[in-house]
């Protein structure tokens, strides 16, 4: 059901640039996880190899989907007033879906889209766009969550 407020909410288009913060995060988190997994005593060599293989696999998949400059990395983000989101990646593929979950903070915005087949996460750190655009993105995602068009579990912060 569309309300009159939907018509007044303009469609927002955000162009995403390469992010050093995201690159650092994608390098540091798996490295720290791997170091911790190797440093824990009492783990058999078999379980250590399982931990190493799991971390490396997760790192490869995440890097393939989110590393700035790769074909699968998001380049544009379009938010409608009705909770729908369109993501265009580096190869020109389009992912359209409803906002299922969101985490909004001054440093990063993480949006989980529910497409017809699966979910896709979009991570937008503060250095991927100018300050005003990032503020508008945070405000729109919070608004979508507050009026019930986005996450219903309250994951979006009220900052």
PDB file of N, CA and C in Angstrom, residues 16-77:
ATOM      1  N   UNK A  16      29.467   5.405  -5.834  1.00  0.00           N
ATOM      2  CA  UNK A  16      30.439   4.951  -4.844  1.00  0.00           C
ATOM      3  C   UNK A  16      31.838   4.971  -5.432  1.00  0.00           C
ATOM      4  N   UNK A  17      32.755   5.518  -4.689  1.00  0.00           N
ATOM      5  CA  UNK A  17      34.158   5.570  -5.103  1.00  0.00           C
ATOM      6  C   UNK A  17      34.929   4.461  -4.385  1.00  0.00           C
ATOM      7  N   UNK A  18      36.165   4.283  -4.768  1.00  0.00           N
ATOM      8  CA  UNK A  18      37.025   3.305  -4.113  1.00  0.00           C
ATOM      9  C   UNK A  18      37.281   3.736  -2.672  1.00  0.00           C
ATOM     10  N   UNK A  19      37.297   2.784  -1.760  1.00  0.00           N
ATOM     11  CA  UNK A  19      37.410   3.096  -0.337  1.00  0.00           C
ATOM     12  C   UNK A  19      38.651   2.453   0.280  1.00  0.00           C
ATOM     13  N   UNK A  20      39.507   3.274   0.836  1.00  0.00           N
ATOM     14  CA  UNK A  20      40.685   2.748   1.541  1.00  0.00           C
ATOM     15  C   UNK A  20      40.288   2.058   2.841  1.00  0.00           C
ATOM     16  N   UNK A  21      39.259   2.579   3.491  1.00  0.00           N
ATOM     17  CA  UNK A  21      38.775   1.979   4.737  1.00  0.00           C
ATOM     18  C   UNK A  21      38.309   0.549   4.499  1.00  0.00           C
ATOM     19  N   UNK A  22      37.570   0.324   3.409  1.00  0.00           N
ATOM     20  CA  UNK A  22      37.086  -1.013   3.099  1.00  0.00           C
ATOM     21  C   UNK A  22      38.237  -1.950   2.755  1.00  0.00           C
ATOM     22  N   UNK A  23      39.224  -1.462   2.011  1.00  0.00           N
ATOM     23  CA  UNK A  23      40.400  -2.286   1.691  1.00  0.00           C
ATOM     24  C   UNK A  23      41.131  -2.697   2.966  1.00  0.00           C
ATOM     25  N   UNK A  24      41.342  -1.753   3.861  1.00  0.00           N
ATOM     26  CA  UNK A  24      42.012  -2.047   5.124  1.00  0.00           C
ATOM     27  C   UNK A  24      41.225  -3.069   5.932  1.00  0.00           C
ATOM     28  N   UNK A  25      39.924  -2.908   5.982  1.00  0.00           N
ATOM     29  CA  UNK A  25      39.059  -3.836   6.723  1.00  0.00           C
ATOM     30  C   UNK A  25      39.121  -5.236   6.122  1.00  0.00           C
ATOM     31  N   UNK A  26      39.071  -5.323   4.788  1.00  0.00           N
ATOM     32  CA  UNK A  26      39.092  -6.629   4.120  1.00  0.00           C
ATOM     33  C   UNK A  26      40.436  -7.338   4.249  1.00  0.00           C
ATOM     34  N   UNK A  27      41.476  -6.597   4.570  1.00  0.00           N
ATOM     35  CA  UNK A  27      42.795  -7.204   4.819  1.00  0.00           C
ATOM     36  C   UNK A  27      42.966  -7.531   6.298  1.00  0.00           C
ATOM     37  N   UNK A  28      42.589  -6.600   7.173  1.00  0.00           N
ATOM     38  CA  UNK A  28      42.849  -6.745   8.605  1.00  0.00           C
ATOM     39  C   UNK A  28      41.988  -7.811   9.276  1.00  0.00           C
ATOM     40  N   UNK A  29      40.711  -7.856   8.981  1.00  0.00           N
ATOM     41  CA  UNK A  29      39.830  -8.793   9.682  1.00  0.00           C
ATOM     42  C   UNK A  29      40.200 -10.257   9.436  1.00  0.00           C
ATOM     43  N   UNK A  30      40.394 -10.689   8.190  1.00  0.00           N
ATOM     44  CA  UNK A  30      40.805 -12.088   8.002  1.00  0.00           C
ATOM     45  C   UNK A  30      42.183 -12.389   8.592  1.00  0.00           C
ATOM     46  N   UNK A  31      43.079 -11.414   8.526  1.00  0.00           N
ATOM     47  CA  UNK A  31      44.421 -11.621   9.084  1.00  0.00           C
ATOM     48  C   UNK A  31      44.358 -11.826  10.594  1.00  0.00           C
ATOM     49  N   UNK A  32      43.598 -10.991  11.269  1.00  0.00           N
ATOM     50  CA  UNK A  32      43.470 -11.133  12.720  1.00  0.00           C
ATOM     51  C   UNK A  32      42.756 -12.432  13.096  1.00  0.00           C
ATOM     52  N   UNK A  33      41.756 -12.803  12.331  1.00  0.00           N
ATOM     53  CA  UNK A  33      41.046 -14.061  12.579  1.00  0.00           C
ATOM     54  C   UNK A  33      41.976 -15.248  12.395  1.00  0.00           C
ATOM     55  N   UNK A  34      42.774 -15.201  11.359  1.00  0.00           N
ATOM     56  CA  UNK A  34      43.714 -16.279  11.086  1.00  0.00           C
ATOM     57  C   UNK A  34      44.770 -16.368  12.182  1.00  0.00           C
ATOM     58  N   UNK A  35      45.302 -15.230  12.606  1.00  0.00           N
ATOM     59  CA  UNK A  35      46.287 -15.229  13.688  1.00  0.00           C
ATOM     60  C   UNK A  35      45.702 -15.775  14.978  1.00  0.00           C
ATOM     61  N   UNK A  36      44.480 -15.384  15.277  1.00  0.00           N
ATOM     62  CA  UNK A  36      43.836 -15.883  16.493  1.00  0.00           C
ATOM     63  C   UNK A  36      43.612 -17.386  16.413  1.00  0.00           C
ATOM     64  N   UNK A  37      43.151 -17.861  15.250  1.00  0.00           N
ATOM     65  CA  UNK A  37      42.917 -19.295  15.077  1.00  0.00           C
ATOM     66  C   UNK A  37      44.182 -20.118  15.193  1.00  0.00           C
ATOM     67  N   UNK A  38      45.299 -19.549  14.776  1.00  0.00           N
ATOM     68  CA  UNK A  38      46.573 -20.261  14.871  1.00  0.00           C
ATOM     69  C   UNK A  38      47.203 -20.143  16.252  1.00  0.00           C
ATOM     70  N   UNK A  39      46.853 -19.087  16.989  1.00  0.00           N
ATOM     71  CA  UNK A  39      47.471 -18.865  18.293  1.00  0.00           C
ATOM     72  C   UNK A  39      46.802 -19.642  19.431  1.00  0.00           C
ATOM     73  N   UNK A  40      45.580 -20.087  19.221  1.00  0.00           N
ATOM     74  CA  UNK A  40      44.865 -20.798  20.270  1.00  0.00           C
ATOM     75  C   UNK A  40      45.521 -22.161  20.481  1.00  0.00           C
ATOM     76  N   UNK A  41      45.833 -22.441  21.724  1.00  0.00           N
ATOM     77  CA  UNK A  41      46.464 -23.722  22.034  1.00  0.00           C
ATOM     78  C   UNK A  41      45.399 -24.789  22.256  1.00  0.00           C
ATOM     79  N   UNK A  42      45.796 -26.022  22.063  1.00  0.00           N
ATOM     80  CA  UNK A  42      44.899 -27.133  22.290  1.00  0.00           C
ATOM     81  C   UNK A  42      44.092 -27.544  21.074  1.00  0.00           C
ATOM     82  N   UNK A  43      44.351 -26.908  19.941  1.00  0.00           N
ATOM     83  CA  UNK A  43      43.642 -27.270  18.718  1.00  0.00           C
ATOM     84  C   UNK A  43      44.510 -28.254  17.939  1.00  0.00           C
ATOM     85  N   UNK A  44      43.906 -29.323  17.494  1.00  0.00           N
ATOM     86  CA  UNK A  44      44.653 -30.326  16.737  1.00  0.00           C
ATOM     87  C   UNK A  44      45.040 -29.763  15.366  1.00  0.00           C
ATOM     88  N   UNK A  45      46.067 -30.315  14.756  1.00  0.00           N
ATOM     89  CA  UNK A  45      46.472 -29.834  13.426  1.00  0.00           C
ATOM     90  C   UNK A  45      45.350 -29.914  12.384  1.00  0.00           C
ATOM     91  N   UNK A  46      44.497 -30.916  12.499  1.00  0.00           N
ATOM     92  CA  UNK A  46      43.379 -31.025  11.570  1.00  0.00           C
ATOM     93  C   UNK A  46      42.443 -29.822  11.694  1.00  0.00           C
ATOM     94  N   UNK A  47      42.101 -29.450  12.930  1.00  0.00           N
ATOM     95  CA  UNK A  47      41.209 -28.306  13.124  1.00  0.00           C
ATOM     96  C   UNK A  47      41.884 -26.996  12.741  1.00  0.00           C
ATOM     97  N   UNK A  48      43.196 -26.895  12.950  1.00  0.00           N
ATOM     98  CA  UNK A  48      43.921 -25.693  12.508  1.00  0.00           C
ATOM     99  C   UNK A  48      43.830 -25.553  10.988  1.00  0.00           C
ATOM    100  N   UNK A  49      43.984 -26.646  10.274  1.00  0.00           N
ATOM    101  CA  UNK A  49      43.893 -26.571   8.819  1.00  0.00           C
ATOM    102  C   UNK A  49      42.476 -26.242   8.371  1.00  0.00           C
ATOM    103  N   UNK A  50      41.463 -26.708   9.117  1.00  0.00           N
ATOM    104  CA  UNK A  50      40.075 -26.363   8.802  1.00  0.00           C
ATOM    105  C   UNK A  50      39.845 -24.862   9.022  1.00  0.00           C
ATOM    106  N   UNK A  51      40.392 -24.324  10.099  1.00  0.00           N
ATOM    107  CA  UNK A  51      40.266 -22.884  10.376  1.00  0.00           C
ATOM    108  C   UNK A  51      40.947 -22.078   9.278  1.00  0.00           C
ATOM    109  N   UNK A  52      42.155 -22.460   8.901  1.00  0.00           N
ATOM    110  CA  UNK A  52      42.886 -21.739   7.858  1.00  0.00           C
ATOM    111  C   UNK A  52      42.122 -21.803   6.537  1.00  0.00           C
ATOM    112  N   UNK A  53      41.632 -22.983   6.169  1.00  0.00           N
ATOM    113  CA  UNK A  53      40.888 -23.127   4.911  1.00  0.00           C
ATOM    114  C   UNK A  53      39.603 -22.301   4.939  1.00  0.00           C
ATOM    115  N   UNK A  54      38.894 -22.300   6.058  1.00  0.00           N
ATOM    116  CA  UNK A  54      37.657 -21.529   6.169  1.00  0.00           C
ATOM    117  C   UNK A  54      37.895 -20.034   6.056  1.00  0.00           C
ATOM    118  N   UNK A  55      38.923 -19.552   6.737  1.00  0.00           N
ATOM    119  CA  UNK A  55      39.230 -18.122   6.680  1.00  0.00           C
ATOM    120  C   UNK A  55      39.658 -17.728   5.270  1.00  0.00           C
ATOM    121  N   UNK A  56      40.481 -18.537   4.632  1.00  0.00           N
ATOM    122  CA  UNK A  56      40.924 -18.216   3.277  1.00  0.00           C
ATOM    123  C   UNK A  56      39.761 -18.234   2.281  1.00  0.00           C
ATOM    124  N   UNK A  57      38.863 -19.194   2.419  1.00  0.00           N
ATOM    125  CA  UNK A  57      37.699 -19.256   1.533  1.00  0.00           C
ATOM    126  C   UNK A  57      36.788 -18.044   1.733  1.00  0.00           C
ATOM    127  N   UNK A  58      36.520 -17.715   2.984  1.00  0.00           N
ATOM    128  CA  UNK A  58      35.673 -16.544   3.261  1.00  0.00           C
ATOM    129  C   UNK A  58      36.334 -15.258   2.760  1.00  0.00           C
ATOM    130  N   UNK A  59      37.653 -15.163   2.885  1.00  0.00           N
ATOM    131  CA  UNK A  59      38.377 -13.991   2.413  1.00  0.00           C
ATOM    132  C   UNK A  59      38.290 -13.871   0.896  1.00  0.00           C
ATOM    133  N   UNK A  60      38.448 -14.977   0.199  1.00  0.00           N
ATOM    134  CA  UNK A  60      38.364 -14.944  -1.267  1.00  0.00           C
ATOM    135  C   UNK A  60      36.970 -14.552  -1.753  1.00  0.00           C
ATOM    136  N   UNK A  61      35.948 -15.124  -1.155  1.00  0.00           N
ATOM    137  CA  UNK A  61      34.572 -14.814  -1.567  1.00  0.00           C
ATOM    138  C   UNK A  61      34.239 -13.354  -1.264  1.00  0.00           C
ATOM    139  N   UNK A  62      34.589 -12.899  -0.073  1.00  0.00           N
ATOM    140  CA  UNK A  62      34.296 -11.514   0.315  1.00  0.00           C
ATOM    141  C   UNK A  62      35.090 -10.533  -0.536  1.00  0.00           C
ATOM    142  N   UNK A  63      36.357 -10.826  -0.759  1.00  0.00           N
ATOM    143  CA  UNK A  63      37.168  -9.956  -1.601  1.00  0.00           C
ATOM    144  C   UNK A  63      36.653  -9.878  -3.021  1.00  0.00           C
ATOM    145  N   UNK A  64      36.207 -10.992  -3.544  1.00  0.00           N
ATOM    146  CA  UNK A  64      35.667 -11.029  -4.904  1.00  0.00           C
ATOM    147  C   UNK A  64      34.411 -10.173  -5.029  1.00  0.00           C
ATOM    148  N   UNK A  65      33.597 -10.154  -3.995  1.00  0.00           N
ATOM    149  CA  UNK A  65      32.338  -9.409  -4.055  1.00  0.00           C
ATOM    150  C   UNK A  65      32.444  -7.952  -3.641  1.00  0.00           C
ATOM    151  N   UNK A  66      33.432  -7.602  -2.812  1.00  0.00           N
ATOM    152  CA  UNK A  66      33.437  -6.255  -2.245  1.00  0.00           C
ATOM    153  C   UNK A  66      34.704  -5.449  -2.495  1.00  0.00           C
ATOM    154  N   UNK A  67      35.799  -6.056  -2.940  1.00  0.00           N
ATOM    155  CA  UNK A  67      37.046  -5.304  -3.092  1.00  0.00           C
ATOM    156  C   UNK A  67      36.846  -4.191  -4.122  1.00  0.00           C
ATOM    157  N   UNK A  68      37.162  -2.945  -3.749  1.00  0.00           N
ATOM    158  CA  UNK A  68      36.978  -1.828  -4.683  1.00  0.00           C
ATOM    159  C   UNK A  68      37.763  -2.046  -5.978  1.00  0.00           C
ATOM    160  N   UNK A  69      37.087  -1.855  -7.088  1.00  0.00           N
ATOM    161  CA  UNK A  69      37.715  -2.001  -8.392  1.00  0.00           C
ATOM    162  C   UNK A  69      37.422  -3.316  -9.088  1.00  0.00           C
ATOM    163  N   UNK A  70      36.909  -4.313  -8.353  1.00  0.00           N
ATOM    164  CA  UNK A  70      36.569  -5.580  -8.991  1.00  0.00           C
ATOM    165  C   UNK A  70      35.212  -5.453  -9.687  1.00  0.00           C
ATOM    166  N   UNK A  71      34.939  -6.320 -10.656  1.00  0.00           N
ATOM    167  CA  UNK A  71      33.665  -6.220 -11.379  1.00  0.00           C
ATOM    168  C   UNK A  71      32.426  -6.411 -10.507  1.00  0.00           C
ATOM    169  N   UNK A  72      32.519  -7.149  -9.405  1.00  0.00           N
ATOM    170  CA  UNK A  72      31.349  -7.391  -8.551  1.00  0.00           C
ATOM    171  C   UNK A  72      31.138  -6.304  -7.495  1.00  0.00           C
ATOM    172  N   UNK A  73      32.094  -5.409  -7.328  1.00  0.00           N
ATOM    173  CA  UNK A  73      31.967  -4.366  -6.311  1.00  0.00           C
ATOM    174  C   UNK A  73      30.903  -3.344  -6.717  1.00  0.00           C
ATOM    175  N   UNK A  74      30.069  -2.909  -5.782  1.00  0.00           N
ATOM    176  CA  UNK A  74      29.031  -1.918  -6.093  1.00  0.00           C
ATOM    177  C   UNK A  74      29.626  -0.589  -6.551  1.00  0.00           C
ATOM    178  N   UNK A  75      29.039  -0.014  -7.586  1.00  0.00           N
ATOM    179  CA  UNK A  75      29.472   1.280  -8.110  1.00  0.00           C
ATOM    180  C   UNK A  75      28.412   2.363  -7.896  1.00  0.00           C
ATOM    181  N   UNK A  76      27.146   1.969  -7.993  1.00  0.00           N
ATOM    182  CA  UNK A  76      26.040   2.915  -7.815  1.00  0.00           C
ATOM    183  C   UNK A  76      24.976   2.282  -6.933  1.00  0.00           C
ATOM    184  N   UNK A  77      24.299   3.149  -6.211  1.00  0.00           N
ATOM    185  CA  UNK A  77      23.245   2.721  -5.300  1.00  0.00           C
ATOM    186  C   UNK A  77      22.075   3.682  -5.484  1.00  0.00           C
TER     187      UNK A  77
END
